[in-house]
Coordinates of C-alpha atoms and ligand atoms in Angstrom, one line a residue:
Chain L
M135 CA 166.3 58.5 19.1
T136 CA 169.9 58.8 20.3
T137 CA 172.5 59.5 17.7
R138 CA 175.5 57.2 17.5
P139 CA 178.6 59.1 18.7
L140 CA 180.9 60.4 15.9
M141 CA 183.9 58.1 15.5
I142 CA 187.1 59.9 15.2
G143 CA 190.3 58.2 13.9
A144 CA 193.8 59.2 15.0
V145 CA 197.2 57.7 14.6
A146 CA 198.9 56.4 17.7
Y147 CA 202.4 57.7 17.1
T148 CA 203.1 58.0 20.8
P149 CA 201.4 56.6 24.0
N150 CA 200.6 60.3 24.7
V151 CA 197.9 60.1 22.0
V152 CA 195.7 58.2 24.5
P153 CA 195.3 60.9 27.2
I154 CA 194.9 63.5 24.4
W155 CA 192.0 61.7 22.8
E156 CA 190.5 60.7 26.1
G157 CA 190.5 64.3 27.2
I158 CA 188.9 65.4 23.9
R159 CA 186.3 62.7 24.2
D160 CA 185.5 63.7 27.8
Y161 CA 185.2 67.3 26.7
F162 CA 182.4 66.2 24.3
V163 CA 180.5 64.2 26.8
D164 CA 178.4 67.2 27.9
G165 CA 178.3 68.8 24.4
P166 CA 175.8 68.7 21.6
A167 CA 177.7 65.9 19.7
Q168 CA 179.2 63.0 21.4
M169 CA 182.3 61.3 20.0
D170 CA 184.6 58.4 20.6
F171 CA 187.9 57.6 19.0
V172 CA 189.8 54.7 17.3
L173 CA 193.6 54.6 17.1
Y174 CA 195.4 53.4 14.0
S175 CA 199.1 52.5 13.7
N176 CA 199.6 54.5 10.5
Y177 CA 197.9 57.0 8.3
G178 CA 197.4 54.6 5.4
R179 CA 195.2 52.4 7.5
Q180 CA 193.3 55.4 8.9
V181 CA 192.5 56.8 5.5
E182 CA 191.3 53.4 4.3
A183 CA 189.1 53.2 7.4
L184 CA 187.6 56.6 6.6
L185 CA 186.9 55.7 3.0
D186 CA 185.4 52.4 4.1
G187 CA 183.1 54.1 6.6
Y188 CA 184.6 52.6 9.8
I189 CA 185.2 56.1 11.1
D190 CA 183.4 59.3 10.5
I191 CA 186.2 61.8 10.9
A192 CA 190.0 61.3 10.6
W193 CA 192.6 63.4 12.3
N194 CA 194.8 63.6 9.2
T195 CA 198.3 64.9 8.5
N196 CA 198.6 67.1 5.4
L197 CA 199.8 64.2 3.3
A198 CA 196.8 62.1 4.5
W199 CA 194.5 65.0 3.6
V200 CA 196.0 65.3 0.1
R201 CA 195.7 61.6 -0.5
T202 CA 192.1 61.6 0.8
V203 CA 191.2 64.4 -1.6
L204 CA 192.8 62.5 -4.5
R205 CA 191.2 59.2 -3.6
T206 CA 187.7 60.8 -3.3
D207 CA 188.0 63.2 -6.3
G208 CA 187.5 66.0 -3.7
A209 CA 184.4 64.5 -2.2
C210 CA 185.6 65.3 1.3
R211 CA 186.0 68.3 3.5
A212 CA 188.3 69.6 6.2
L213 CA 186.4 70.5 9.3
A214 CA 188.9 72.2 11.6
M215 CA 192.6 72.4 12.5
R216 CA 194.9 73.7 15.2
D217 CA 196.0 77.3 15.1
T218 CA 199.5 75.8 14.8
D219 CA 198.5 73.9 11.7
L220 CA 197.7 77.1 9.9
T221 CA 201.2 78.5 10.1
F222 CA 203.4 75.4 9.8
S223 CA 206.7 75.8 8.0
T224 CA 209.9 74.0 7.2
V225 CA 213.3 75.3 8.4
F226 CA 216.7 74.4 7.0
V227 CA 219.4 74.3 9.6
T228 CA 223.2 73.9 9.4
R229 CA 226.4 74.1 11.5
P230 CA 227.5 77.7 12.0
G231 CA 230.3 78.5 9.6
S232 CA 229.1 76.1 6.9
G233 CA 228.7 79.0 4.4
L234 CA 225.0 78.3 3.9
R235 CA 222.9 81.5 3.9
D236 CA 220.1 80.8 1.6
I237 CA 218.3 77.8 0.1
T238 CA 220.2 78.3 -3.2
D239 CA 223.5 77.8 -1.4
L240 CA 222.6 74.1 -1.1
K241 CA 223.8 73.6 -4.7
G242 CA 226.4 70.9 -4.6
R243 CA 225.9 70.3 -0.8
R244 CA 224.4 67.5 1.2
L245 CA 220.8 67.9 2.7
A246 CA 219.5 65.5 5.2
L247 CA 215.7 64.8 4.9
G248 CA 213.3 63.1 7.2
S249 CA 211.1 60.1 6.3
R250 CA 210.0 60.2 2.7
D251 CA 206.3 60.4 3.7
S252 CA 207.0 63.5 5.9
A253 CA 205.5 66.5 4.2
Q254 CA 207.5 69.0 6.3
A255 CA 210.9 67.1 6.3
A256 CA 211.0 65.5 2.9
I257 CA 208.2 66.2 0.3
L258 CA 208.0 69.9 0.7
P259 CA 211.7 70.5 1.1
V260 CA 212.3 68.9 -2.3
H261 CA 209.5 71.1 -3.6
F262 CA 211.1 74.2 -2.2
L263 CA 214.4 73.3 -3.7
R264 CA 212.7 72.9 -7.1
E265 CA 211.1 76.3 -6.7
A266 CA 214.5 77.7 -5.9
G267 CA 215.8 76.2 -9.2
L268 CA 217.5 73.2 -7.6
G269 CA 216.7 69.7 -9.0
E270 CA 217.5 66.5 -7.2
S271 CA 220.8 66.2 -9.1
D272 CA 221.9 69.6 -7.8
V273 CA 221.7 68.6 -4.1
E274 CA 222.9 65.4 -2.5
L275 CA 219.9 64.1 -0.5
L276 CA 220.4 62.0 2.5
R277 CA 217.0 60.4 3.3
I278 CA 216.4 59.1 6.8
D279 CA 213.4 56.9 6.7
T280 CA 212.6 56.3 10.3
D281 CA 208.9 55.8 11.3
L282 CA 207.5 55.6 7.8
G283 CA 203.7 55.7 7.9
K284 CA 203.6 58.3 10.6
H285 CA 204.2 61.2 8.2
G286 CA 206.9 62.7 10.3
D287 CA 204.6 62.8 13.4
T288 CA 207.2 61.3 15.7
G289 CA 209.9 63.8 14.7
R290 CA 212.4 61.0 15.0
S291 CA 213.7 61.1 11.5
E292 CA 214.1 64.9 11.9
L293 CA 216.2 64.4 15.0
D294 CA 218.3 61.8 13.1
A295 CA 218.7 64.4 10.3
I296 CA 220.1 66.8 12.8
R297 CA 222.4 64.2 14.1
A298 CA 223.6 63.6 10.6
V299 CA 224.5 67.3 10.4
L300 CA 226.3 67.3 13.7
D301 CA 228.2 64.1 12.7
D302 CA 229.1 65.8 9.4
R303 CA 227.2 63.3 7.3
A304 CA 225.2 66.2 5.9
D305 CA 225.7 69.9 5.5
A306 CA 222.1 70.8 6.3
A307 CA 218.9 69.3 7.6
A308 CA 215.2 70.0 6.7
L309 CA 213.0 70.1 9.8
G310 CA 209.4 70.9 10.6
I311 CA 209.1 74.1 12.6
T312 CA 207.8 72.2 15.6
T313 CA 210.9 70.0 15.8
W314 CA 213.1 73.2 15.6
E315 CA 211.0 74.7 18.5
A316 CA 211.1 71.4 20.5
I317 CA 214.9 71.5 20.5
G318 CA 214.8 75.1 21.6
R319 CA 215.8 76.5 18.2
D320 CA 219.5 77.6 18.4
E321 CA 219.3 78.6 22.0
L322 CA 219.8 75.4 24.0
M323 CA 222.6 74.0 21.8
P324 CA 224.6 77.2 21.4
G325 CA 227.1 77.1 18.5
A326 CA 225.8 73.8 17.3
L327 CA 223.1 74.7 14.8
E328 CA 221.6 77.7 13.1
Q329 CA 218.6 78.2 10.8
F330 CA 219.5 79.6 7.4
W331 CA 216.2 79.4 5.6
Q332 CA 212.5 79.1 6.4
S333 CA 209.8 78.2 4.0
P334 CA 206.5 80.1 3.4
T335 CA 203.8 78.8 5.8
Y336 CA 201.5 76.0 4.9
C337 CA 198.9 73.9 6.6
H338 CA 199.5 70.7 8.5
C339 CA 196.8 68.5 10.1
N340 CA 193.1 68.7 9.9
F341 CA 189.9 66.8 10.8
T342 CA 188.7 65.2 7.5
A343 CA 185.2 64.0 6.8
L344 CA 183.7 62.6 3.6
D345 CA 180.9 64.5 2.0
T346 CA 178.6 61.6 2.7
L347 CA 178.7 62.6 6.4
P348 CA 175.9 65.3 6.6
A349 CA 176.7 68.7 7.9
E350 CA 174.0 68.3 10.6
R351 CA 176.3 65.8 12.2
T352 CA 179.5 67.6 11.8
D353 CA 178.4 71.2 12.4
P354 CA 177.5 70.9 16.1
W355 CA 180.7 68.9 16.7
V356 CA 182.9 71.5 15.0
E357 CA 181.1 74.3 16.9
H358 CA 181.8 72.6 20.2
L359 CA 185.4 71.9 19.3
L360 CA 186.0 75.6 18.4
A361 CA 184.6 76.6 21.8
M362 CA 187.5 75.0 23.6
D363 CA 188.9 77.8 25.7
W364 CA 192.6 78.2 26.5
D365 CA 191.6 80.3 29.6
N366 CA 189.7 77.3 31.0
P367 CA 192.3 75.2 32.8
D368 CA 190.5 71.9 32.0
H369 CA 190.5 72.7 28.3
R370 CA 194.0 74.1 28.5
R371 CA 195.3 70.8 29.7
I372 CA 194.1 69.1 26.5
L373 CA 195.1 72.0 24.2
E374 CA 198.6 72.0 25.7
L375 CA 199.0 68.2 25.1
E376 CA 197.8 68.5 21.5
G377 CA 200.0 71.6 20.9
L378 CA 197.6 74.4 20.2
R379 CA 195.9 77.4 21.9
R380 CA 192.8 77.4 19.7
W381 CA 191.0 75.2 17.2
K382 CA 190.4 77.1 13.9
R383 CA 188.4 76.6 10.8
P384 CA 190.6 75.3 8.0
D385 CA 192.4 77.4 5.3
L386 CA 192.5 75.1 2.3
A387 CA 194.8 77.5 0.4
G388 CA 197.5 76.3 2.8
Y389 CA 197.6 72.9 1.1
A390 CA 198.3 74.2 -2.4
S391 CA 202.1 73.7 -2.1
L392 CA 201.7 70.1 -1.0
F393 CA 199.2 69.2 -3.8
E394 CA 201.8 70.6 -6.2
A395 CA 204.7 68.7 -4.6
V396 CA 202.8 65.4 -4.6
K397 CA 201.9 65.9 -8.3
Q398 CA 205.5 66.9 -9.3
Q399 CA 207.1 64.1 -7.3
E400 CA 204.5 61.6 -8.5
I401 CA 203.7 60.5 -5.0
A402 CA 201.0 57.9 -5.2
A403 CA 197.5 58.6 -3.9
R404 CA 197.6 55.2 -2.3
W405 CA 200.0 53.8 0.2
Chain H
M207 CA 232.1 67.8 20.8
V208 CA 228.6 69.2 20.5
S209 CA 226.1 68.2 23.2
T210 CA 223.2 66.3 21.8
V211 CA 221.4 65.8 25.1
V212 CA 218.5 68.0 23.8
L213 CA 218.0 65.7 20.9
D214 CA 217.9 62.7 23.2
L215 CA 215.4 64.4 25.5
V216 CA 213.0 65.3 22.6
E217 CA 213.2 61.8 21.3
R218 CA 212.8 60.0 24.6
I219 CA 210.1 62.2 26.1
G220 CA 208.3 62.2 22.7
A221 CA 208.0 58.5 22.9
V222 CA 206.3 58.3 26.3
S223 CA 203.0 59.4 27.8
V224 CA 202.5 62.2 30.4
G225 CA 203.6 61.3 33.9
T226 CA 206.2 58.8 32.6
I227 CA 209.9 59.2 33.7
V228 CA 212.8 58.9 31.4
E229 CA 216.5 58.9 32.1
V230 CA 219.1 60.4 29.8
P231 CA 222.9 60.1 30.3
L232 CA 224.7 63.4 30.9
Q233 CA 228.1 64.6 29.9
P234 CA 229.8 67.2 32.2
G235 CA 228.1 70.6 31.9
E236 CA 224.9 69.3 30.4
A237 CA 222.7 69.5 33.5
D238 CA 221.9 73.2 33.0
T239 CA 220.9 72.5 29.4
V240 CA 218.5 69.8 30.6
A241 CA 217.0 72.2 33.2
A242 CA 216.6 75.0 30.5
W243 CA 215.0 72.5 28.1
C244 CA 212.5 71.3 30.8
A245 CA 211.5 74.8 31.8
R246 CA 211.0 75.7 28.1
S247 CA 209.1 72.6 27.0
G248 CA 206.9 72.2 30.1
N249 CA 208.4 69.0 31.4
E250 CA 209.6 68.3 34.9
L251 CA 213.3 67.9 35.8
V252 CA 213.0 65.3 38.6
S253 CA 216.8 65.1 39.4
A254 CA 220.1 65.6 37.8
T255 CA 223.4 64.1 39.0
E256 CA 226.8 64.2 37.4
D257 CA 226.1 61.5 34.8
R258 CA 222.3 61.3 34.4
A259 CA 219.1 63.4 34.4
V260 CA 215.7 62.1 35.3
V261 CA 212.8 63.9 33.6
R262 CA 209.1 63.3 33.9
R263 CA 206.9 64.1 30.9
G264 CA 204.4 66.9 31.5
R265 CA 204.0 69.8 33.9
P266 CA 205.4 69.5 37.4
A267 CA 203.1 67.9 40.0
T268 CA 202.5 71.2 41.7
E269 CA 200.4 72.3 38.7
A270 CA 198.6 69.0 38.7
F271 CA 197.5 69.7 42.3
F272 CA 196.0 73.0 41.1
Y273 CA 194.2 71.4 38.2
D274 CA 192.9 68.5 40.4
V275 CA 190.6 71.0 42.2
P276 CA 187.3 71.7 40.3
P277 CA 187.6 74.9 38.3
E278 CA 185.1 76.9 40.4
Q279 CA 186.9 76.1 43.6
R280 CA 190.5 76.6 42.4
P281 CA 192.5 79.2 44.3
G282 CA 191.9 82.5 42.5
A283 CA 188.4 81.5 41.1
R284 CA 186.6 83.3 43.9
L285 CA 187.2 86.7 45.4
W286 CA 185.9 87.7 48.8
L287 CA 185.6 91.4 49.7
Y288 CA 185.0 92.3 53.4
T289 CA 183.1 95.5 52.6
N290 CA 183.1 96.5 56.3
F291 CA 183.5 94.9 59.8
D292 CA 180.7 96.5 61.8
C293 CA 177.4 94.8 62.3
N294 CA 174.0 95.4 63.9
L295 CA 174.4 92.0 65.6
A296 CA 177.1 90.4 67.7
C297 CA 176.7 86.6 67.0
D298 CA 178.8 84.3 69.2
C299 CA 179.8 82.3 66.1
C300 CA 181.1 85.3 64.2
C301 CA 184.5 84.5 62.6
A302 CA 185.0 88.3 61.8
R303 CA 184.5 89.4 65.5
S304 CA 181.9 91.8 64.2
S305 CA 179.5 93.7 66.4
P306 CA 177.9 97.2 66.6
K307 CA 181.1 98.3 68.4
A308 CA 183.6 96.9 65.8
P309 CA 185.3 99.7 63.8
R310 CA 183.9 99.9 60.3
R311 CA 187.2 99.3 58.4
A312 CA 185.4 99.7 55.0
I313 CA 187.3 99.1 51.8
G314 CA 185.3 101.8 50.0
V315 CA 183.8 102.0 46.5
D316 CA 186.9 103.3 44.7
R317 CA 189.1 100.5 45.9
I318 CA 186.4 97.9 45.3
C319 CA 186.0 99.1 41.7
R320 CA 189.8 98.7 41.1
L321 CA 189.9 95.3 42.9
V322 CA 187.0 93.9 40.8
A323 CA 188.5 95.1 37.5
E324 CA 191.8 93.6 38.4
A325 CA 190.1 90.4 39.6
A326 CA 188.3 90.0 36.3
D327 CA 191.6 90.4 34.4
A328 CA 193.3 87.9 36.7
G329 CA 190.7 85.2 36.0
V330 CA 188.5 85.5 39.0
R331 CA 185.0 84.1 38.2
E332 CA 182.9 85.2 41.0
V333 CA 182.8 87.9 43.7
F334 CA 181.4 87.6 47.3
L335 CA 180.7 90.6 49.3
T336 CA 180.6 90.1 53.1
G337 CA 181.2 91.7 56.4
G338 CA 180.2 92.7 59.1
E339 CA 176.8 93.6 57.8
P340 CA 177.2 95.2 54.4
F341 CA 173.7 96.9 54.6
L342 CA 175.2 99.3 57.2
L343 CA 177.0 101.0 54.3
P344 CA 175.1 103.9 52.8
D345 CA 176.5 103.3 49.3
L346 CA 176.2 99.5 49.2
D347 CA 174.0 99.6 46.0
V348 CA 176.9 101.4 44.2
V349 CA 179.3 98.8 45.5
V350 CA 177.0 96.0 44.2
H351 CA 176.6 97.6 40.8
T352 CA 180.3 98.1 40.5
C353 CA 180.9 94.4 41.1
V354 CA 178.0 93.0 39.1
D355 CA 179.1 95.1 36.1
R356 CA 182.3 92.9 36.0
L357 CA 181.5 89.5 37.6
P358 CA 178.7 87.5 39.0
T359 CA 178.3 88.6 42.6
T360 CA 176.9 87.3 45.9
L361 CA 176.2 89.6 48.8
L362 CA 176.1 88.0 52.3
T363 CA 173.8 89.6 54.8
N364 CA 171.8 88.8 57.9
G365 CA 168.7 90.1 56.0
M366 CA 167.4 92.1 59.0
L367 CA 167.8 95.7 57.7
F368 CA 165.4 95.8 54.7
R369 CA 163.5 98.9 55.9
G370 CA 163.3 102.6 55.0
T371 CA 166.4 103.9 53.0
R372 CA 168.0 100.5 53.2
L373 CA 165.0 98.9 51.5
A374 CA 165.2 101.6 48.9
M375 CA 168.9 100.7 48.5
L376 CA 168.1 97.0 48.1
R377 CA 165.5 97.8 45.4
R378 CA 168.2 99.7 43.4
M379 CA 170.4 96.6 43.3
P380 CA 170.5 94.5 40.1
R381 CA 168.5 91.3 39.8
D382 CA 170.7 89.7 37.1
G383 CA 174.1 88.3 38.0
F384 CA 173.5 88.9 41.6
T385 CA 172.5 86.7 44.6
L386 CA 171.7 87.6 48.2
Q387 CA 172.9 85.1 50.7
I388 CA 171.0 85.4 53.9
S389 CA 172.0 83.7 57.2
L390 CA 169.4 81.5 58.8
D391 CA 170.7 78.7 61.1
S392 CA 167.7 76.6 61.9
A393 CA 164.1 75.7 61.0
T394 CA 162.8 77.2 64.2
A395 CA 163.8 80.3 66.2
D396 CA 165.6 78.6 69.2
M397 CA 169.0 77.7 67.8
H398 CA 169.3 80.8 65.6
D399 CA 168.3 83.1 68.4
R400 CA 170.6 81.4 70.9
H401 CA 173.7 82.4 68.8
R402 CA 172.5 85.7 67.2
G403 CA 170.1 87.2 69.7
A404 CA 166.4 87.1 70.6
G405 CA 164.0 87.9 67.7
T406 CA 166.7 87.6 65.0
W407 CA 165.3 84.4 63.4
Q408 CA 162.0 86.0 62.7
R409 CA 163.6 89.1 61.2
A410 CA 165.8 86.9 59.0
I411 CA 162.7 85.0 57.8
D412 CA 161.0 88.3 57.1
G413 CA 164.2 89.5 55.2
I414 CA 164.2 86.4 53.0
G415 CA 160.5 87.0 52.2
I416 CA 161.2 90.7 51.3
A417 CA 164.2 89.9 49.1
R418 CA 162.3 87.2 47.2
A419 CA 159.3 89.4 46.8
E420 CA 161.6 92.1 45.3
G421 CA 162.7 89.5 42.7
F422 CA 166.1 88.7 44.0
R423 CA 167.7 85.2 43.9
V424 CA 168.1 84.3 47.6
R425 CA 170.5 81.6 48.9
V426 CA 170.1 80.7 52.6
A427 CA 173.1 79.7 54.6
A428 CA 173.1 78.1 58.0
T429 CA 176.1 78.0 60.4
V430 CA 175.9 75.1 62.7
A431 CA 178.0 74.2 65.8
P432 CA 179.3 70.6 65.8
H433 CA 177.5 69.7 69.0
E434 CA 174.2 71.0 67.6
A435 CA 174.4 69.3 64.2
N436 CA 172.0 66.5 63.8
T437 CA 170.2 65.0 60.8
D438 CA 166.7 65.7 62.1
A439 CA 167.5 69.4 62.5
Q440 CA 169.0 69.5 59.1
A441 CA 166.1 67.8 57.5
A442 CA 163.7 70.2 59.2
F443 CA 165.8 73.1 58.0
H444 CA 165.6 72.0 54.4
Q445 CA 161.9 71.3 54.7
K446 CA 161.4 74.8 56.0
L447 CA 163.3 76.4 53.1
D448 CA 161.6 74.1 50.5
G449 CA 158.4 75.5 51.9
M450 CA 159.6 79.0 51.3
G451 CA 160.4 78.2 47.7
I452 CA 164.2 78.3 48.1
R453 CA 165.8 75.9 45.7
R454 CA 167.9 73.0 47.1
E455 CA 171.1 74.4 45.5
D456 CA 170.5 77.6 47.3
Q457 CA 170.4 75.9 50.7
V458 CA 173.8 75.8 52.3
V459 CA 174.8 74.3 55.7
R460 CA 178.2 75.1 57.0
P461 CA 180.0 74.1 60.3
V462 CA 181.1 76.9 62.7
A463 CA 184.8 77.7 62.1
Q464 CA 186.9 78.0 65.3
R465 CA 187.7 81.6 64.6
G466 CA 186.8 85.0 65.9
F467 CA 184.2 84.8 68.7
A468 CA 183.7 81.1 68.1
T469 CA 185.4 78.9 70.8
D470 CA 183.8 75.7 69.5
G471 CA 184.1 74.7 65.9
L472 CA 186.2 73.3 63.1
A473 CA 189.9 74.2 63.4
L474 CA 191.2 75.6 60.2
T475 CA 194.8 76.3 59.2
V476 CA 196.3 77.7 56.0
D477 CA 198.0 74.5 55.1
T478 CA 194.8 72.5 55.3
L479 CA 192.3 75.0 54.1
L480 CA 191.6 75.4 50.4
P481 CA 192.2 79.1 49.8
E482 CA 189.6 81.6 48.6
V483 CA 191.4 85.0 48.2
T484 CA 189.9 87.5 50.6
V485 CA 190.3 91.2 50.7
T486 CA 189.8 93.5 53.7
A487 CA 190.7 97.1 54.2
D488 CA 193.8 95.9 55.9
G489 CA 195.1 93.3 53.5
I490 CA 194.6 90.1 51.6
Y491 CA 193.9 86.9 53.5
W492 CA 193.9 83.2 52.7
H493 CA 190.2 82.6 53.3
P494 CA 187.1 84.5 54.5
V495 CA 187.0 82.6 57.8
G496 CA 190.5 84.0 58.6
A497 CA 190.1 87.6 57.4
D498 CA 190.6 89.0 60.9
H499 CA 193.6 86.8 61.8
D500 CA 197.3 87.4 61.2
D501 CA 198.0 83.7 60.6
Q502 CA 196.0 83.9 57.4
L503 CA 197.3 87.3 56.2
V504 CA 198.9 87.0 52.8
T505 CA 200.0 90.6 52.3
H506 CA 199.0 94.1 53.4
E507 CA 199.3 95.3 49.8
L508 CA 195.9 95.3 48.1
F509 CA 197.3 96.2 44.7
P510 CA 198.1 94.8 42.3
L511 CA 195.6 92.1 43.2
R512 CA 197.2 89.6 40.8
T513 CA 200.4 89.5 42.8
A514 CA 198.4 88.3 45.9
I515 CA 196.5 85.8 43.8
D516 CA 199.7 84.4 42.4
E517 CA 201.2 84.2 45.9
V518 CA 198.1 82.3 47.2
Q519 CA 198.3 79.9 44.3
R520 CA 202.0 79.4 44.8
R521 CA 201.6 78.7 48.5
F522 CA 198.7 76.4 47.9
T523 CA 200.7 74.2 45.5
E524 CA 203.6 74.3 47.9
Y525 CA 201.5 73.1 50.9
R526 CA 199.9 70.5 48.8
L527 CA 203.3 69.2 47.8
T528 CA 204.5 69.0 51.4
A529 CA 201.3 67.9 53.0
A530 CA 200.2 64.3 52.7
V531 CA 196.7 65.4 53.4
G532 CA 194.6 67.2 50.9
A533 CA 193.3 70.7 51.7
Q534 CA 189.9 70.9 53.2
R535 CA 187.2 72.9 51.5
F536 CA 185.4 75.2 53.9
P537 CA 182.3 76.4 52.1
C538 CA 181.2 79.9 53.0
A539 CA 178.8 80.1 50.1
Ligands
SF4_29 S1 178.0 86.4 62.0 FE1 177.3 87.9 60.5 S2 175.5 88.8 61.4 FE2 176.6 87.8 63.1 S3 177.9 89.4 63.9 FE3 179.1 88.3 62.4 S4 178.8 89.5 60.6 FE4 177.2 90.2 62.0

């Protein structure tokens, strides 16, 4: 009997998602567990599809993972993530000379946030402010809600947050580390921006499956995924596109801060 | 005013798929920033004028040429070592101009040891030992062990010297990770003997039998002149080898290269030949068929090997970029 390929869901936040998933699917063709993929236009739709059994595994952002856990009372598991997902962080940036040197200096200042469903550029920054003793009334928040439903995956709202700082509509912006890297940190726009605070690391995306999907189906798939090798140029092409060097087993402790933030900010488990 | 061209680049490139071109307007002085961003982010700066930059998402096309070649054939995947140039035969098709009178020009065990270690670190996947006739070397078994310890290795031989101390040397060679490639040009003696000398076909057949009886994996490779190539002869050749128990994937038929002693044959030039890094005692060459020819010399410096591999890969992508034709693969193994 031939086993049906595992169906993986992913969100099509750029056209580049297509070659990435075609590459991953092709990598699995000769492997022990075949797969195919389905693209969704937003994470809400994807998580519903996972819960309804239309897909076996979802490539989820951290917020989609938290919501899946909440919706299933924990009857789901994270299978794997990128090395870069294990050490994600948020940076706060400002114009040089703004007088901001630490997160606590934001009291009474304006902070530009990305889309309200972006963990790295909105939900966790508010959480980090609270941890630093700053409530929402202490900091003037400028929310830039571009590309809602993509959980900040496009980075567009973060770029708009930076523009807000450069246009003096905000004193600082909260960004995911990947956006900060993508613009070349402070090296390509000398004198324009500087980082004044970086959060503790947390986890970002993972492959999520419900507990109803047996381990016999997921284990060979995960093993083959983890075997992708940066030194193999064919694999590297896919890994580079997806922004990692190695697939890793998940570290669930890395989601603790987001669970707490979602609870405190009373973010709904449903979209 | 602060330049925001980097923000525009990230946004516009992020919204398209690999291979797609985007244009961004430039303010004076921003072209260098765009070039620096492209280099850092792995995207290709196609052009930059005073007021606009054109950027293609993804690595430059030169790297795509490299990745378009199957992994095991990519420049740098195979390393050829000319252990020596002297030979017990003087075949008229020999691309290395080998003969009993050719100076030995051996690389030597010490340098081979260093080359293979550096090769493994540089991503080489497979080593091929060739000559001349490697079995003329008294320490060939040490050379083979040195290579097999690091990488899968194939040894090319005419298979005619498996007697006495050389047979003892053969027996000391490893069976795992090691293949003997023996030259046999035809199913019957006539064609083989015409190019390599009377009686050589039978001795090669005997050599194949000895090597197989000793438990070695044996690949058999024929070198065929264009005017002698015909499908009947090829079918007979495969039938003969099938009968000897040689697997089909271990039966190789190659054209004669127009190199060395060969006057007839396939013309091969560096810009049309898919490179396979080749080391001799005198330097590093583009491909094993050109290992005695200055036009295929890459460098006289054997070390560090990675420098030569990098140079071969660089030249390969450069030729591919300028040539409308794809490089030919000339299989020696
Ligand atoms: S073709 Fe091989 S066997 Fe013949 S002379 Fe050259 S090295 Fe020797």
